[in-house]
CSV table of N, CA and C in Angstrom, one decimal:
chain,number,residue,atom,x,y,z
A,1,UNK,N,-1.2,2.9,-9.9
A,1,UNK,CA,-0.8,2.8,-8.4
A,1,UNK,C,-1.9,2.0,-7.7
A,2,UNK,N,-1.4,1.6,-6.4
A,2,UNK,CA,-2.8,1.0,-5.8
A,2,UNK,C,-4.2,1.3,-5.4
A,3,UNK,N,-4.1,2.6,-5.3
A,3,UNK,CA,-5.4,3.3,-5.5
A,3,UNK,C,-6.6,2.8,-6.3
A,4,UNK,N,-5.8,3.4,-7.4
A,4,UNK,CA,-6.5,3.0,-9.1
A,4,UNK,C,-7.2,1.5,-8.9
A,5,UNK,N,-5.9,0.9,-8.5
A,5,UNK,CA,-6.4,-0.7,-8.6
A,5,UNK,C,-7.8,-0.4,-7.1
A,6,UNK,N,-7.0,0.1,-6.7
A,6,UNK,CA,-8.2,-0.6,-5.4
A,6,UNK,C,-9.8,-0.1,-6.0
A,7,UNK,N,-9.5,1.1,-6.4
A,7,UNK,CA,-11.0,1.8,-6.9
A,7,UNK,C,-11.9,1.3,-7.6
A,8,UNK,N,-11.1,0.3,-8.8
A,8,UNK,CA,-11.3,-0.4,-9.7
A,8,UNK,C,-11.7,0.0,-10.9
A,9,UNK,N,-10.5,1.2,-11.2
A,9,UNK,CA,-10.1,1.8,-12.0
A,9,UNK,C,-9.6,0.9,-13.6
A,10,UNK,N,-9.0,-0.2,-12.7
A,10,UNK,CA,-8.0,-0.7,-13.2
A,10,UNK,C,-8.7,-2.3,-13.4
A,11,UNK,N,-8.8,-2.9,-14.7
A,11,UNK,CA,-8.9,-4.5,-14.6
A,11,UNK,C,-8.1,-5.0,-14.4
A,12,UNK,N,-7.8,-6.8,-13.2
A,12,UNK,CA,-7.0,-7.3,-12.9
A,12,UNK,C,-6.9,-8.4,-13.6
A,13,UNK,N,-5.8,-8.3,-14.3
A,13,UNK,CA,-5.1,-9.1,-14.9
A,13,UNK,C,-4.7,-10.9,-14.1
A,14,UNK,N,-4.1,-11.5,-15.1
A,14,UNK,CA,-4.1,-12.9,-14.3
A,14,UNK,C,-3.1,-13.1,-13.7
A,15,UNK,N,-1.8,-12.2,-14.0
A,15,UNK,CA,-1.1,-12.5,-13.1
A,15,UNK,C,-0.8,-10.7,-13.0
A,16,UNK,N,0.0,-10.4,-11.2
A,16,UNK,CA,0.3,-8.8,-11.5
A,16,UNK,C,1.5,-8.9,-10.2
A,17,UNK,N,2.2,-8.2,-9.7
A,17,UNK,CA,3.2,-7.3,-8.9
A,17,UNK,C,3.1,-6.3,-8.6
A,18,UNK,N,2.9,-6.4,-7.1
A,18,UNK,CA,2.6,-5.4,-6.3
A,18,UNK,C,4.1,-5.2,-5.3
A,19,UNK,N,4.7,-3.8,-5.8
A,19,UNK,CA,6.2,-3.2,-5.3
A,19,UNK,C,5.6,-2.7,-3.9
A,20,UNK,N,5.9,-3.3,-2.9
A,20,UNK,CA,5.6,-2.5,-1.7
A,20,UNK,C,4.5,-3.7,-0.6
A,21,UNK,N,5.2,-3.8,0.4
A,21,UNK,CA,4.3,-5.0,1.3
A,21,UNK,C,4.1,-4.1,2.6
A,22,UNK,N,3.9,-3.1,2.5
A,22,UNK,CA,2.8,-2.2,3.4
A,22,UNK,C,1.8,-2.8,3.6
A,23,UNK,N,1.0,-1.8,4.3
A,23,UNK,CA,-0.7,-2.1,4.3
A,23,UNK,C,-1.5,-2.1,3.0
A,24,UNK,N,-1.2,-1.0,2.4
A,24,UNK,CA,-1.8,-1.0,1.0
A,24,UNK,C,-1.3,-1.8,-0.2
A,25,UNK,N,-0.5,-2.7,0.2
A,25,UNK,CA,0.4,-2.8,-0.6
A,25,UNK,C,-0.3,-4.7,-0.8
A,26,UNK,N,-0.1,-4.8,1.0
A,26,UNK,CA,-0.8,-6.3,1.5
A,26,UNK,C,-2.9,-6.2,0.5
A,27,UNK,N,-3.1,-5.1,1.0
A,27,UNK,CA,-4.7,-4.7,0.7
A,27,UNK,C,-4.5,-4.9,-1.2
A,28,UNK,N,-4.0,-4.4,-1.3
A,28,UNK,CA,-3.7,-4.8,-3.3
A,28,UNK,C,-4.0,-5.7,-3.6
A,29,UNK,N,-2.7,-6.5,-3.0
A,29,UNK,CA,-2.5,-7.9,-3.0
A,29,UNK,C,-3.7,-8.8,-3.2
A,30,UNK,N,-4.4,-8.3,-1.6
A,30,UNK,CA,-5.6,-9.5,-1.6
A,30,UNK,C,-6.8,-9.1,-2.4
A,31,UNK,N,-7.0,-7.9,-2.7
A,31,UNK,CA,-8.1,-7.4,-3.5
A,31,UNK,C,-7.8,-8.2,-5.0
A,32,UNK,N,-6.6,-8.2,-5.3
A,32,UNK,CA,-6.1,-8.6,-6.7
A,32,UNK,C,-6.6,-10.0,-6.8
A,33,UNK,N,-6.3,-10.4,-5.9
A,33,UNK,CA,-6.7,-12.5,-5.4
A,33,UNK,C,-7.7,-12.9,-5.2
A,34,UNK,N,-8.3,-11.7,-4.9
A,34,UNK,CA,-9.7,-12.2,-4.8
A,34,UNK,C,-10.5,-12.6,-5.6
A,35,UNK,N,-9.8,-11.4,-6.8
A,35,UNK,CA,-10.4,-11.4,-8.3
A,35,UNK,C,-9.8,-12.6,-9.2
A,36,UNK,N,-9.3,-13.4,-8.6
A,36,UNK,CA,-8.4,-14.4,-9.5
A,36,UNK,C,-7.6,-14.4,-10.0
A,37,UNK,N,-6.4,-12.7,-9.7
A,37,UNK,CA,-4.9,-12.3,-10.3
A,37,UNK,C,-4.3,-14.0,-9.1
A,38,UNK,N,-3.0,-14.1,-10.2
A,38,UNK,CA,-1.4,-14.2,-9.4
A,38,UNK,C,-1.0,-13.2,-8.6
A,39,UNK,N,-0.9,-13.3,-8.1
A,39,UNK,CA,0.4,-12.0,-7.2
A,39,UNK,C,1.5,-12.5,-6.7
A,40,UNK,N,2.5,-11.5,-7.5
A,40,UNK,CA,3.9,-11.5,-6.7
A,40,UNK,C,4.2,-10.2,-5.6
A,41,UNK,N,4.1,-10.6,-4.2
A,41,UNK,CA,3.9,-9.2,-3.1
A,41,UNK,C,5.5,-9.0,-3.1
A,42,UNK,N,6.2,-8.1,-3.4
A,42,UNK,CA,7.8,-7.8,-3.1
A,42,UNK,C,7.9,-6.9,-2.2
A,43,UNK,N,8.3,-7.0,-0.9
A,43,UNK,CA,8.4,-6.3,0.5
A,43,UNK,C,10.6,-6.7,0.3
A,44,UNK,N,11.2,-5.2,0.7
A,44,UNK,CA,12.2,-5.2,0.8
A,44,UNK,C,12.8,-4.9,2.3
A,45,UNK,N,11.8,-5.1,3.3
A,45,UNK,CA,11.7,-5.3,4.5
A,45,UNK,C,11.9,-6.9,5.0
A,46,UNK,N,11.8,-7.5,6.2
A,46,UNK,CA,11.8,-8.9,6.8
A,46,UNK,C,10.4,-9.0,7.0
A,47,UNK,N,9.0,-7.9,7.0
A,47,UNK,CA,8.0,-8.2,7.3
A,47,UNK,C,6.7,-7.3,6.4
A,48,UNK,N,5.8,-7.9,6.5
A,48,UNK,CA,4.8,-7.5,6.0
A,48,UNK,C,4.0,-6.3,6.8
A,49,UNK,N,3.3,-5.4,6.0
A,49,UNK,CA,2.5,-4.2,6.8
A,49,UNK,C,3.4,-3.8,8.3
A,50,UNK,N,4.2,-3.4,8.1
A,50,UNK,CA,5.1,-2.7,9.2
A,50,UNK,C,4.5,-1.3,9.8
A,51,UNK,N,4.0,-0.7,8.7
A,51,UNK,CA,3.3,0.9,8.8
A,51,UNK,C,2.3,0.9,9.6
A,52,UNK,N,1.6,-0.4,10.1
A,52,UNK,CA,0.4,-0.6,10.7
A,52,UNK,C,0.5,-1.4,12.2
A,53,UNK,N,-0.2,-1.0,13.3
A,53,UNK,CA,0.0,-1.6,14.5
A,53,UNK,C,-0.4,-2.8,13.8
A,54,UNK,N,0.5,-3.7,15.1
A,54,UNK,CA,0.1,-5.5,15.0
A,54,UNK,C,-1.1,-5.6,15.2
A,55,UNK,N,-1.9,-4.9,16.5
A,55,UNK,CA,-3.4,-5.7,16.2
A,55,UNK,C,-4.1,-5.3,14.9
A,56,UNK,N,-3.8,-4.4,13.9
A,56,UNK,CA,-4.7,-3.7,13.1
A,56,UNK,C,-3.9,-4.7,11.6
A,57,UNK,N,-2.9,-5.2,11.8
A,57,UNK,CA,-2.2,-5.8,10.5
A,57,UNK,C,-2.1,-7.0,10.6
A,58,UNK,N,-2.2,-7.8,12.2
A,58,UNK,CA,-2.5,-9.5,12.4
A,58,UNK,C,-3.5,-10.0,10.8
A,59,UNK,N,-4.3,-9.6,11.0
A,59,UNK,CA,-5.4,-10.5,10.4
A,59,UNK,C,-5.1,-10.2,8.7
A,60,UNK,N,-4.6,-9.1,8.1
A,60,UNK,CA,-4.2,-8.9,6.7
A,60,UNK,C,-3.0,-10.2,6.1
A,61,UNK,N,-1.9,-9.6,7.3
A,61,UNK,CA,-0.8,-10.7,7.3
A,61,UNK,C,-1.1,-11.8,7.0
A,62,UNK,N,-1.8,-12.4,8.2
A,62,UNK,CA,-2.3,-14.2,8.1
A,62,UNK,C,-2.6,-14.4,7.2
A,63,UNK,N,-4.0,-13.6,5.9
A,63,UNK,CA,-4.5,-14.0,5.4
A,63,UNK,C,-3.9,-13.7,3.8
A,64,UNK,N,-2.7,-13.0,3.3
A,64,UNK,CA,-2.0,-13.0,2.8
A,64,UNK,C,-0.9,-13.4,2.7
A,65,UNK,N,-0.6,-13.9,3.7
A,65,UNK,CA,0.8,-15.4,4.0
A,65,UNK,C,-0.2,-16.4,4.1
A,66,UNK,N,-1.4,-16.9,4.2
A,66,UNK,CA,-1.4,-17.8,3.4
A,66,UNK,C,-2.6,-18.3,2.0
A,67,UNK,N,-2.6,-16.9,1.4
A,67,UNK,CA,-3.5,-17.3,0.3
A,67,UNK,C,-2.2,-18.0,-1.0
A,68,UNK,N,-3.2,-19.0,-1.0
A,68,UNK,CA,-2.3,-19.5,-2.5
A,68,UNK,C,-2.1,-18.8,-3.6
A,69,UNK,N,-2.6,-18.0,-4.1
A,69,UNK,CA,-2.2,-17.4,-4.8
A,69,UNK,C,-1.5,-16.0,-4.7
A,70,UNK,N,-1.1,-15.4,-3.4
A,70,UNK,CA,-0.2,-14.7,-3.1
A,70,UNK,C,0.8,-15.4,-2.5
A,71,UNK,N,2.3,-14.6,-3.8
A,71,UNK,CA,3.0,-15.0,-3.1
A,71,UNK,C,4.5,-13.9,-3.0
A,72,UNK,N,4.6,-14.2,-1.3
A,72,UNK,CA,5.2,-12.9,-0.7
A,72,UNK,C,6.8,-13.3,-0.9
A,73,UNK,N,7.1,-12.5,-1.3
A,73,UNK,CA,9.1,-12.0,-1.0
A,73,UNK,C,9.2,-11.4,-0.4
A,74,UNK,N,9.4,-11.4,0.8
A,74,UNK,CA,10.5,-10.7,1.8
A,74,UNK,C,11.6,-10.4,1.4
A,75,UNK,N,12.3,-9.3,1.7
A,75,UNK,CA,13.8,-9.0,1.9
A,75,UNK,C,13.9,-9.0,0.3
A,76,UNK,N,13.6,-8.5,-0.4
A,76,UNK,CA,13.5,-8.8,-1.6
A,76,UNK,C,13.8,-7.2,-2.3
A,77,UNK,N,14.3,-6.8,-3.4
A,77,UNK,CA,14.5,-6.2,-4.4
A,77,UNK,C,13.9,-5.8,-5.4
A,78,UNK,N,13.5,-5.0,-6.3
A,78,UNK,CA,12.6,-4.8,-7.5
A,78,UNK,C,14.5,-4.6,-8.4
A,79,UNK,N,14.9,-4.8,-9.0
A,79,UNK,CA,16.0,-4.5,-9.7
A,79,UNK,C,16.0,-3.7,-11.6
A,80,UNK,N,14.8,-4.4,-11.8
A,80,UNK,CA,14.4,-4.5,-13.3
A,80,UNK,C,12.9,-4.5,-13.6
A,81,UNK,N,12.6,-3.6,-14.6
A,81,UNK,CA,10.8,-3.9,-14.6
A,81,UNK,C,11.1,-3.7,-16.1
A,82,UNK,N,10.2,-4.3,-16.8
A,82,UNK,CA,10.3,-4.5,-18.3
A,82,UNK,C,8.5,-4.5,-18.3
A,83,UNK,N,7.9,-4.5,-19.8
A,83,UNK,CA,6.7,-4.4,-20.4
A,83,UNK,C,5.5,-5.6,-19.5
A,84,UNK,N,6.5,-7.0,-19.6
A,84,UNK,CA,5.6,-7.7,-18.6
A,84,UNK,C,6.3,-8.5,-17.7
A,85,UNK,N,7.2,-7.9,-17.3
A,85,UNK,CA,8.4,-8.5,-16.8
A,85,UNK,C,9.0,-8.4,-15.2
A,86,UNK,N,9.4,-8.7,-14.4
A,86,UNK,CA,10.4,-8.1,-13.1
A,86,UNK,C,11.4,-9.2,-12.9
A,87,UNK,N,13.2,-8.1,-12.2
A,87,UNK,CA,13.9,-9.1,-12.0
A,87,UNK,C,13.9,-8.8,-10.1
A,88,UNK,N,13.8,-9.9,-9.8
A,88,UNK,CA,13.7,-9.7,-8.1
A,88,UNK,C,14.9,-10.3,-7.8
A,89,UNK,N,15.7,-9.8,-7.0
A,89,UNK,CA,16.9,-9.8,-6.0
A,89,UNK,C,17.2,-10.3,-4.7
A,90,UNK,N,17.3,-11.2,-4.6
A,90,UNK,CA,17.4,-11.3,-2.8
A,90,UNK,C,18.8,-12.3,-2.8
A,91,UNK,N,19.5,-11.4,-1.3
A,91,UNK,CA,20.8,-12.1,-1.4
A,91,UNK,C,21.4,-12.6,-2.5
A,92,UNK,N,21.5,-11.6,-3.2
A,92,UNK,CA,22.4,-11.6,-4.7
A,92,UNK,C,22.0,-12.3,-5.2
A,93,UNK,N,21.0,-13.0,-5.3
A,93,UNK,CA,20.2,-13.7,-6.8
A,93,UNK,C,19.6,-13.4,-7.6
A,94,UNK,N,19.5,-13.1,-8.3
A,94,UNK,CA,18.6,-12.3,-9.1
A,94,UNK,C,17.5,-13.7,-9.7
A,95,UNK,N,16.1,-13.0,-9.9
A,95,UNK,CA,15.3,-14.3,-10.3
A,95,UNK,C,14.2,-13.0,-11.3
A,96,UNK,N,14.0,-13.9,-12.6
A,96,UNK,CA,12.8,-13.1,-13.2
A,96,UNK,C,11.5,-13.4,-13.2
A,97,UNK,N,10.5,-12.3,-13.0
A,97,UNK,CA,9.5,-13.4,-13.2
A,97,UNK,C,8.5,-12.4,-14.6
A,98,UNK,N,8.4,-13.5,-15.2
A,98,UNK,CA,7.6,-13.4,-16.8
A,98,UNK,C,6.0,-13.4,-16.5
A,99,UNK,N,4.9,-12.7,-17.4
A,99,UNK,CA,3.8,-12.6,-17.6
A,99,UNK,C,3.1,-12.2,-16.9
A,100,UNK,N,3.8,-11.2,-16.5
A,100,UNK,CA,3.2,-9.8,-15.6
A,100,UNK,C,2.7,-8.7,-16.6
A,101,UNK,N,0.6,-9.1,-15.8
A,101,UNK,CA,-0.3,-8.1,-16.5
A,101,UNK,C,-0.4,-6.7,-16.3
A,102,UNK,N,0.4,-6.6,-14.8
A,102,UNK,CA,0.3,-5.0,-14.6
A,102,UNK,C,1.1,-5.8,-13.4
A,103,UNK,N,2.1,-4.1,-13.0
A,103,UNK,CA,3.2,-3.6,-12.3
A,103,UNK,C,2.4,-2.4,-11.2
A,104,UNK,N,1.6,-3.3,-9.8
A,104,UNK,CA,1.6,-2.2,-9.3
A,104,UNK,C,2.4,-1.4,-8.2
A,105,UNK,N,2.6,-0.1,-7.7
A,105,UNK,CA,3.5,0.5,-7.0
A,105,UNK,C,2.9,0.9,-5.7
A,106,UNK,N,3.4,0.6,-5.0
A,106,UNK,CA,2.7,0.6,-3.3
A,106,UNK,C,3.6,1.1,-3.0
A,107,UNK,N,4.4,1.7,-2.7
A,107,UNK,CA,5.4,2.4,-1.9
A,107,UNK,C,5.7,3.6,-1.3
A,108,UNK,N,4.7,4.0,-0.7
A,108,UNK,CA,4.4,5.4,0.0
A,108,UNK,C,3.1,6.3,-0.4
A,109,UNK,N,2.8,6.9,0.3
A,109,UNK,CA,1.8,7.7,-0.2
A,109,UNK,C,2.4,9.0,-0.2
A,110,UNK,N,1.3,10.3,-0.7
A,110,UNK,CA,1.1,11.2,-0.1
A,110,UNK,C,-0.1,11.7,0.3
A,111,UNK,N,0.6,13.5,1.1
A,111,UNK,CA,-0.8,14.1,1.8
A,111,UNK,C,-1.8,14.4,0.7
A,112,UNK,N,-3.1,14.6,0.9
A,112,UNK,CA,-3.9,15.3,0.0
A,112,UNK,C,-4.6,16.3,0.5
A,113,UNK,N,-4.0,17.0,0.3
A,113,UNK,CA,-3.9,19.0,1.2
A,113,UNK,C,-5.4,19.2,-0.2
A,114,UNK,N,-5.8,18.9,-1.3
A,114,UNK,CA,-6.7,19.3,-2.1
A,114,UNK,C,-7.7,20.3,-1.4
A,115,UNK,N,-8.9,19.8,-0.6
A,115,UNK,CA,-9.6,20.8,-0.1
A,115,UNK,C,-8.9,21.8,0.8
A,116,UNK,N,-8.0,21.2,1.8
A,116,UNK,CA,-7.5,22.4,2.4
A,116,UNK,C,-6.8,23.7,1.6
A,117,UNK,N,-6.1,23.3,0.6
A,117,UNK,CA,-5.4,24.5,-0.4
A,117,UNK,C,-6.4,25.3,-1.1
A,118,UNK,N,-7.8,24.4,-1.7
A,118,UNK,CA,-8.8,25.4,-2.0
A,118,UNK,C,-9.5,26.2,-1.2
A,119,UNK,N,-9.7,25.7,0.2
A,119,UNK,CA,-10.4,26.6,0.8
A,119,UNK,C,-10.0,28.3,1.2
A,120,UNK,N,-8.4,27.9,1.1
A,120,UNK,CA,-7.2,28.7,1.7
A,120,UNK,C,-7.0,29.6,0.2
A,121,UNK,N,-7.1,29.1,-1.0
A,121,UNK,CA,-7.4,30.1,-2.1
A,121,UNK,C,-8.5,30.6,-2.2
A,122,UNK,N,-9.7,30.2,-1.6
A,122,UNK,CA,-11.3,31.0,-2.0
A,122,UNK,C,-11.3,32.0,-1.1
A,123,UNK,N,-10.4,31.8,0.1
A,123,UNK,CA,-10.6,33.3,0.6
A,123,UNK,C,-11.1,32.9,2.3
A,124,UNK,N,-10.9,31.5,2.2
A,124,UNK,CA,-11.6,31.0,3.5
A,124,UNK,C,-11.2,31.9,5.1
A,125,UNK,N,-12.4,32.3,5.5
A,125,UNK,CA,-11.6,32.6,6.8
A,125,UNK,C,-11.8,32.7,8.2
A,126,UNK,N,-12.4,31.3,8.4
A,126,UNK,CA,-13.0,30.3,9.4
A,126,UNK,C,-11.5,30.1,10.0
A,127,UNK,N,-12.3,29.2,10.8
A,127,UNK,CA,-10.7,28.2,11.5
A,127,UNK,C,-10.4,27.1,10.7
A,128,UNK,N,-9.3,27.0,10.3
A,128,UNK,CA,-9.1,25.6,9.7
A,128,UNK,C,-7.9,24.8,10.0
A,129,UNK,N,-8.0,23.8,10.3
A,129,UNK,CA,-7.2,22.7,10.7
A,129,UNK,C,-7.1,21.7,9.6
A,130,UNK,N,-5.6,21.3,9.5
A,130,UNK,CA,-5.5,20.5,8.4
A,130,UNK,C,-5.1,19.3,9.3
A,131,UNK,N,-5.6,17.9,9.4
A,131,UNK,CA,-5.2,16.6,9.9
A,131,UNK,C,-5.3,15.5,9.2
A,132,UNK,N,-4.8,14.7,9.7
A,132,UNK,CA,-4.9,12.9,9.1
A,132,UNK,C,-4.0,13.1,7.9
A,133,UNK,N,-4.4,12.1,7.1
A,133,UNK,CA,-3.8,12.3,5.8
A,133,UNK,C,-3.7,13.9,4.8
A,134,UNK,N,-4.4,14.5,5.2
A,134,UNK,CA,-4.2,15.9,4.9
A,134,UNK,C,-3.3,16.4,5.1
A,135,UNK,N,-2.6,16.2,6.2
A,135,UNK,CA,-1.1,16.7,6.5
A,135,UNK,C,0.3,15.7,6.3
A,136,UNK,N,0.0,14.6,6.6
A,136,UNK,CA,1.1,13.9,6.0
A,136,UNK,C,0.2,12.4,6.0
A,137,UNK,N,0.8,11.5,5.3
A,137,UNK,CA,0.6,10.2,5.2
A,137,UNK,C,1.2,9.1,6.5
A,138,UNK,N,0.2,8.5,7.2
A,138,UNK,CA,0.4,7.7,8.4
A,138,UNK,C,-0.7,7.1,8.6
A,139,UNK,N,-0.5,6.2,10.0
A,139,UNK,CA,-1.2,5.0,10.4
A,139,UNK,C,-3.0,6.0,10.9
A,140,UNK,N,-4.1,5.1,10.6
A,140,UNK,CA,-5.2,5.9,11.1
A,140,UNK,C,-5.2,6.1,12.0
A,141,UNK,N,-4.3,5.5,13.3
A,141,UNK,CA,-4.7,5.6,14.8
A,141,UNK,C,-4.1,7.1,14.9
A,142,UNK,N,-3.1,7.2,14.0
A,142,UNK,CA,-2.6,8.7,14.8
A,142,UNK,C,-3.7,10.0,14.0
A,143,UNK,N,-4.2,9.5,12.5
A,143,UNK,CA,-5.5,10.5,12.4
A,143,UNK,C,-6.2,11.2,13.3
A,144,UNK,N,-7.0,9.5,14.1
A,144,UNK,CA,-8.0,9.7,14.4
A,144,UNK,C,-7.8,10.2,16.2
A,145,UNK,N,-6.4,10.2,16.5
A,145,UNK,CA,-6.2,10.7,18.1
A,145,UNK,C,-6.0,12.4,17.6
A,146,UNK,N,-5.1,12.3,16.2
A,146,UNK,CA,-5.3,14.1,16.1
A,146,UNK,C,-6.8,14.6,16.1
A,147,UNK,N,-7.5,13.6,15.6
A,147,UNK,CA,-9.5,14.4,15.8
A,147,UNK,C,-9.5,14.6,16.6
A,148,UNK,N,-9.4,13.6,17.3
A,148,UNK,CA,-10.2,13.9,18.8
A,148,UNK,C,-9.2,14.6,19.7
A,149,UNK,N,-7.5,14.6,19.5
A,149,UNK,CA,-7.0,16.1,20.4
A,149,UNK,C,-7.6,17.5,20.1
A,150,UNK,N,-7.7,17.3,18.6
A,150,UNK,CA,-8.6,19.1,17.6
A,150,UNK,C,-9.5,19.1,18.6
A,151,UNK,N,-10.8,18.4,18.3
A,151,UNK,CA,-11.5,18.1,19.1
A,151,UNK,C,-11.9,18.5,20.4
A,152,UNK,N,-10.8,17.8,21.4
A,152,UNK,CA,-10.9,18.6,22.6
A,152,UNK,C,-10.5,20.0,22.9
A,153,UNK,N,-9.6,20.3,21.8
A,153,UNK,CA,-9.0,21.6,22.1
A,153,UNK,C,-10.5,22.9,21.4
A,154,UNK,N,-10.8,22.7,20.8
A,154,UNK,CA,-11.9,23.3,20.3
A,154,UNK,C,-13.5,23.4,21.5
């Protein structure tokens, strides 16, 4: 998943496909390009990083619409994934594209409740608030307004 890759879990291959033109999906992308992958970005949307305010997704956008070696599909389809393979879709065409090092998957996250479910198994019995991505997966601005509402209310 993107994670992995972003962590650098993962070696980037020369060419790869990244399913999902989110933020993380855009972030993949350019991390992968930097390293000297191909990238095919497949967004089945009309636009790139949607999940993200415009002023916080301007500058990813630009600079992945126009790196040469990413290159973005809009409106586009994943239909088929094979060993190094994908068939992409748009308005009924189908197109393959061959010599794909890795298939990565950007298309949603989840929460990671991890420390809050342990604390809540050890017996914890403070005040605890679960926020940000801890409770569901979203934009940071709405994290970081739940901090500082916790915050004030505390």
């Amino acid at each position: 998943n993107a994670l992995e890759v972003l962590s650098g879990k993962i070696s980037i291959p020369d060419k790869a496909l990244v399913i999902g033109g989110g933020m993380t999906g855009c972030e993949t992308a350019e991390y992968m390009s930097n390293r000297g992958s191909e990238v095919v970005l497949v967004e089945m949307t009309d636009a790139l990083a949607r999940d993200a305010g415009n002023r916080s997704s301007y500058p990813i956008k630009k600079r992945v619409s126009e790196d040469p070696r990413i290159q973005v599909r809009l409106m586009t389809l994943v239909t088929e994934l094979g060993d190094d393979y994908a068939v992409l879709q748009k308005d009924g065409v189908s197109v393959r594209v061959d010599g794909l090092g890795l298939i990565v998957v950007s298309a949603g996250m989840l929460a990671d409740r991890t420390l809050a479910d342990a604390l809540i198994a050890a017996g914890f019995k403070g005040g605890l608030h679960v926020i940000g991505d801890s409770e569901r997966p979203r934009k940071a601005a709405d994290a970081i307004y739940e901090g500082e509402m916790l915050g004030l209310m505390l």
